[in-house]
Amino acid sequence: MQRELTHLELLNELSGVAEANVNRHLSMTKDWNPHDYVPWDEGSNYAALGGQDWDPSQSQLSDVARAAMITNLLTEDNLPSYHREISENFSMDHAWGHWVGRWTAEENRHGIAMRDYLLVTRAVDPVKLEEFRMTHMGNGVSSQGHSGAGPEARSILHLVSYVTFQELATRVSHRNTGKACNDPIADKLLQRIAADENLHMIFYRNICGAAIDLVPDQALRAVTDILTHFEMPGAGMPDFRRNGVLMAKHGIYDLRQHKDEVVMPVLRKWKIFERDDFGPEGQKAREELAAYLEDLDKQASRFEEMRDRSLAREAAKRDRQVKQAAASA
């Protein structure tokens, strides 16, 4: 039977992997400047400085793109909560501390650039956006609150499991949001952010993969806890349910993407269903995970059927309206 390692033991055992992956990240990442991705010449003063306050007609984004941009930005806004979670679990010593600082600085660029773009282009209501930011940041987030385990059972393994999948999910959402904006500037910005998220995911994925090699049963239990209770970090933000449904309905991020583009690539990378080093507890966790994946696939199929019917009804309604308008012209 495998002995479970303590938090401190895990940090010590994985410190070499953390150092190697910090160095890998620094060798691959490219620094960039948020101001280079914002069309400043489109900007103008708001009413407080003698200009005009926001009006919905000023936005060039569709309802879907606007909802996705707001959701993605508010997710980035909760960086202080994420920093606290990671620093408390990783510590600020040696390679762990270096990663915490570097990751936080890189993530901060995302929120800066997205907010500047949205305000300069008047793509969203700035007053409502600020109200949402205050509410969301006031509530904060706890990544390990999604683990399905009690506070005494949560660990660094739950954290690195969660952020592995969350970073990849965020990459997918940003990339698809960029396409939905129908603006080459927004698309370029979100491609840049998505590239960062991918490198962040690789760091966490490699740490978690090393943990699975080190303590297979203990690590797989954490992975299973996280996936079977997974929520995006924006789950508590204002309008999250409405915006989430809109994003899923129009291909920004849905259950099928979650399974096929986020969950399965990582599990395959770790060879979860090919390994033979799990003990009884690991085997039990793997069986739970397999059952979850089967159910997730069924849920995704049901949602796709409902979405297709809904989109078909909307298309038929638009066709009728066009014909009626033509007939009355």
XYZ file of C-alpha atoms in Angstrom:
329
model
C 0.000 0.000 0.000
C 1.350 3.422 -0.942
C 2.050 5.827 1.913
C 0.452 9.214 1.475
C 2.953 12.047 1.569
C 2.393 15.171 3.613
C 2.151 18.607 2.055
C 5.743 19.431 2.986
C 6.999 16.089 1.708
C 5.256 16.663 -1.625
C 6.789 20.133 -1.949
C 10.252 18.752 -1.230
C 9.910 15.755 -3.539
C 8.562 17.852 -6.412
C 10.905 20.831 -5.994
C 13.312 19.568 -8.663
C 10.462 19.162 -11.132
C 9.251 22.664 -10.281
C 12.711 24.141 -10.910
C 13.089 22.328 -14.229
C 9.675 23.521 -15.375
C 10.253 27.113 -14.300
C 13.397 27.067 -16.442
C 11.472 25.456 -19.301
C 8.786 28.109 -19.068
C 11.278 30.980 -19.056
C 12.985 29.543 -22.125
C 9.714 29.349 -24.074
C 7.615 32.311 -22.972
C 7.746 35.620 -24.797
C 7.225 38.916 -23.018
C 4.679 41.248 -24.593
C 3.171 44.647 -23.881
C -0.574 45.075 -23.329
C -0.578 48.525 -24.920
C 0.509 47.007 -28.250
C -2.817 45.198 -28.557
C -5.190 48.115 -27.903
C -6.519 50.433 -30.696
C -5.967 53.646 -28.775
C -7.018 55.871 -31.688
C -10.570 54.567 -31.278
C -10.773 55.941 -27.726
C -12.642 59.007 -26.473
C -13.510 60.552 -23.115
C -16.498 59.469 -21.093
C -18.954 62.000 -19.647
C -16.961 62.702 -16.472
C -14.284 64.316 -18.655
C -16.625 66.062 -21.030
C -17.266 63.199 -23.428
C -20.154 60.833 -23.924
C -21.144 57.975 -21.661
C -21.567 54.482 -23.022
C -24.511 53.550 -25.202
C -25.261 49.998 -26.443
C -25.158 51.196 -30.044
C -21.432 51.940 -29.648
C -20.509 48.278 -29.204
C -19.362 46.416 -32.294
C -19.478 43.053 -30.508
C -22.325 40.568 -30.746
C -24.205 39.590 -27.598
C -22.260 36.325 -27.544
C -18.848 37.954 -27.902
C -19.718 40.602 -25.316
C -20.841 37.970 -22.777
C -17.694 35.924 -23.393
C -15.365 38.915 -23.077
C -16.977 40.002 -19.808
C -16.832 36.469 -18.404
C -13.202 36.001 -19.408
C -12.157 39.395 -18.033
C -13.934 38.927 -14.709
C -12.223 35.549 -14.416
C -8.843 37.254 -14.859
C -9.837 39.961 -12.373
C -9.812 37.550 -9.448
C -6.031 37.222 -9.690
C -5.515 38.196 -6.005
C -7.531 35.146 -4.938
C -5.607 32.862 -7.288
C -2.282 34.298 -6.093
C -3.259 33.612 -2.488
C -4.265 30.036 -3.252
C -1.085 29.240 -5.146
C 1.329 31.014 -2.810
C -0.178 29.336 0.249
C 0.090 25.897 -1.336
C 3.402 26.267 -3.156
C 5.167 28.527 -0.614
C 7.308 31.452 -1.701
C 10.588 29.578 -1.383
C 13.009 28.597 -4.160
C 11.511 27.574 -7.523
C 7.985 27.495 -6.119
C 8.163 31.156 -5.135
C 9.751 32.139 -8.419
C 6.890 30.518 -10.304
C 4.235 32.194 -8.146
C 5.685 35.619 -8.890
C 6.216 35.002 -12.580
C 2.793 33.427 -13.130
C 1.041 36.250 -11.272
C 2.805 38.937 -13.325
C 1.955 37.208 -16.597
C -1.685 36.711 -15.639
C -1.994 40.347 -14.616
C -1.185 41.383 -18.187
C -4.265 39.549 -19.405
C -6.698 41.600 -17.349
C -4.913 44.860 -18.169
C -5.023 44.274 -21.920
C -8.595 42.984 -22.049
C -9.986 45.834 -19.960
C -8.143 48.476 -21.976
C -9.448 46.969 -25.221
C -13.045 46.844 -23.987
C -13.048 50.395 -22.608
C -11.256 52.008 -25.537
C -13.524 50.361 -28.107
C -16.629 50.927 -25.934
C -17.485 47.273 -26.423
C -19.211 46.872 -23.035
C -20.992 49.000 -20.440
C -18.077 50.257 -18.281
C -20.271 51.018 -15.266
C -21.813 47.552 -15.217
C -18.389 45.995 -15.801
C -17.000 47.811 -12.761
C -20.000 46.803 -10.654
C -19.460 43.184 -11.663
C -15.727 43.438 -10.895
C -16.381 44.762 -7.401
C -18.902 42.011 -6.685
C -16.788 39.201 -8.099
C -13.555 40.251 -6.423
C -15.400 40.882 -3.174
C -16.660 37.311 -3.225
C -13.249 35.895 -4.173
C -12.720 32.316 -5.255
C -11.276 29.132 -3.842
C -10.050 26.694 -6.458
C -9.955 23.884 -3.952
C -13.528 24.594 -3.031
C -14.344 22.647 -6.206
C -12.435 19.564 -5.131
C -15.286 17.713 -3.529
C -13.077 17.076 -0.518
C -13.322 18.560 2.953
C -10.764 21.195 3.979
C -8.691 18.609 5.817
C -8.393 16.486 2.672
C -7.390 19.203 0.215
C -3.768 19.394 -0.782
C -1.268 20.710 -3.268
C -2.373 17.760 -5.412
C -5.913 19.131 -5.603
C -4.548 22.550 -6.495
C -2.250 21.450 -9.328
C -4.982 19.152 -10.651
C -7.489 21.990 -10.711
C -5.246 24.605 -12.310
C -4.089 22.147 -14.985
C -7.628 21.742 -16.305
C -8.652 25.326 -15.545
C -5.745 26.855 -17.488
C -6.499 24.678 -20.498
C -10.203 25.490 -20.291
C -9.363 29.184 -20.148
C -7.140 28.836 -23.212
C -9.997 27.270 -25.164
C -12.437 29.958 -24.018
C -10.104 32.844 -24.874
C -9.285 31.410 -28.294
C -12.926 30.883 -29.250
C -13.902 34.282 -27.859
C -11.324 35.920 -30.119
C -12.926 34.295 -33.150
C -16.413 35.303 -32.008
C -15.438 38.974 -31.713
C -15.137 39.276 -35.495
C -12.379 41.855 -34.951
C -8.788 41.081 -35.958
C -7.428 43.189 -33.085
C -9.435 41.319 -30.446
C -8.576 38.010 -32.089
C -4.856 38.809 -32.032
C -5.037 39.879 -28.382
C -6.870 36.757 -27.281
C -4.555 34.526 -29.286
C -1.672 36.088 -27.345
C -3.414 35.489 -24.024
C -4.343 31.925 -25.005
C -0.674 31.202 -25.776
C 0.239 32.268 -22.241
C -2.492 30.089 -20.763
C -1.194 27.104 -22.686
C 2.311 27.498 -21.252
C 0.855 27.889 -17.767
C -1.156 24.707 -18.275
C 1.965 22.816 -19.316
C 3.764 23.853 -16.122
C 0.929 22.612 -13.908
C 0.340 19.519 -16.023
C 3.989 18.529 -15.670
C 3.940 19.057 -11.899
C 0.780 16.987 -11.575
C 2.169 14.305 -13.895
C 5.281 14.026 -11.710
C 3.039 13.729 -8.658
C 1.145 10.865 -10.303
C 4.466 9.093 -10.865
C 5.481 9.768 -7.252
C 2.249 8.885 -5.427
C -0.130 7.361 -8.001
C -3.065 6.593 -5.720
C -2.922 9.842 -3.771
C -2.579 11.968 -6.894
C -5.299 10.215 -8.892
C -7.706 10.640 -6.012
C -7.084 14.392 -6.200
C -7.534 14.428 -9.998
C -10.794 12.495 -9.703
C -12.068 14.775 -6.926
C -11.380 17.814 -9.086
C -12.867 16.547 -12.338
C -16.033 15.111 -10.829
C -16.769 18.441 -9.103
C -15.206 20.795 -11.644
C -16.364 24.388 -11.955
C -14.738 27.264 -13.778
C -13.362 29.953 -11.440
C -16.007 32.423 -12.636
C -18.884 30.292 -11.346
C -19.871 32.848 -8.704
C -19.692 35.988 -10.835
C -22.778 38.050 -11.727
C -24.676 36.762 -14.784
C -22.385 33.718 -14.958
C -25.201 31.244 -15.595
C -26.784 33.357 -18.344
C -23.458 34.113 -19.987
C -22.296 30.522 -19.621
C -25.380 29.209 -21.403
C -24.929 31.781 -24.169
C -21.258 30.836 -24.576
C -22.057 27.123 -24.656
C -24.896 27.602 -27.119
C -22.638 29.416 -29.572
C -19.485 27.320 -29.332
C -17.288 29.374 -26.996
C -17.109 26.696 -24.296
C -19.448 23.733 -23.897
C -19.481 20.255 -22.405
C -18.147 18.603 -25.557
C -15.216 20.997 -25.680
C -14.635 20.450 -21.970
C -14.393 16.707 -22.463
C -12.644 16.488 -25.844
C -10.348 19.524 -25.719
C -9.599 19.835 -22.017
C -10.122 16.685 -19.963
C -9.170 13.901 -22.355
C -5.920 15.388 -23.754
C -4.555 15.776 -20.232
C -5.628 12.316 -19.098
C -4.040 10.829 -22.211
C -0.834 12.733 -21.530
C -0.720 11.197 -18.063
C -1.681 7.754 -19.496
C -4.289 7.403 -16.764
C -6.084 4.461 -18.397
C -2.888 2.686 -19.450
C -0.901 2.745 -16.214
C -0.407 -0.350 -14.075
C 1.047 1.302 -10.971
C -2.205 2.063 -9.158
C -3.060 0.275 -5.937
C -6.591 -0.473 -4.703
C -7.350 3.192 -3.935
C -6.030 4.320 -7.293
C -8.030 1.664 -9.100
C -11.151 2.814 -7.288
C -10.497 6.439 -8.266
C -9.875 5.412 -11.874
C -13.182 3.534 -11.997
C -14.961 6.622 -10.645
C -13.220 8.707 -13.275
C -14.240 6.351 -16.080
C -17.870 6.469 -14.940
C -17.725 10.252 -14.796
C -16.348 10.467 -18.342
C -19.087 8.193 -19.655
C -21.743 10.355 -18.014
C -20.056 13.551 -19.263
C -20.218 12.225 -22.813
C -23.933 11.535 -22.439
C -24.532 15.013 -21.010
C -22.613 16.568 -23.903
C -24.687 14.660 -26.451
C -27.956 15.693 -24.798
C -26.863 19.327 -24.738
C -25.854 19.212 -28.404
C -29.268 17.851 -29.367
C -31.057 20.559 -27.383
C -28.772 23.258 -28.814
C -29.318 22.125 -32.387
C -33.095 22.217 -31.948
C -32.927 25.662 -30.338
C -30.704 27.102 -33.066
C -32.943 25.613 -35.752
C -36.000 27.291 -34.176
C -34.176 30.622 -34.027
C -33.101 30.319 -37.670
C -36.660 29.519 -38.737
C -37.953 32.523 -36.797
C -35.450 34.827 -38.505
C -36.463 33.472 -41.902
C -40.134 34.192 -41.170
C -39.298 37.727 -40.046
C -37.278 38.386 -43.224
C -40.120 37.085 -45.414
C -42.689 39.165 -43.537
C -40.535 42.275 -43.879
C -40.094 41.643 -47.601
C -43.814 41.102 -48.086
C -44.736 44.341 -46.331
C -42.088 46.424 -48.174
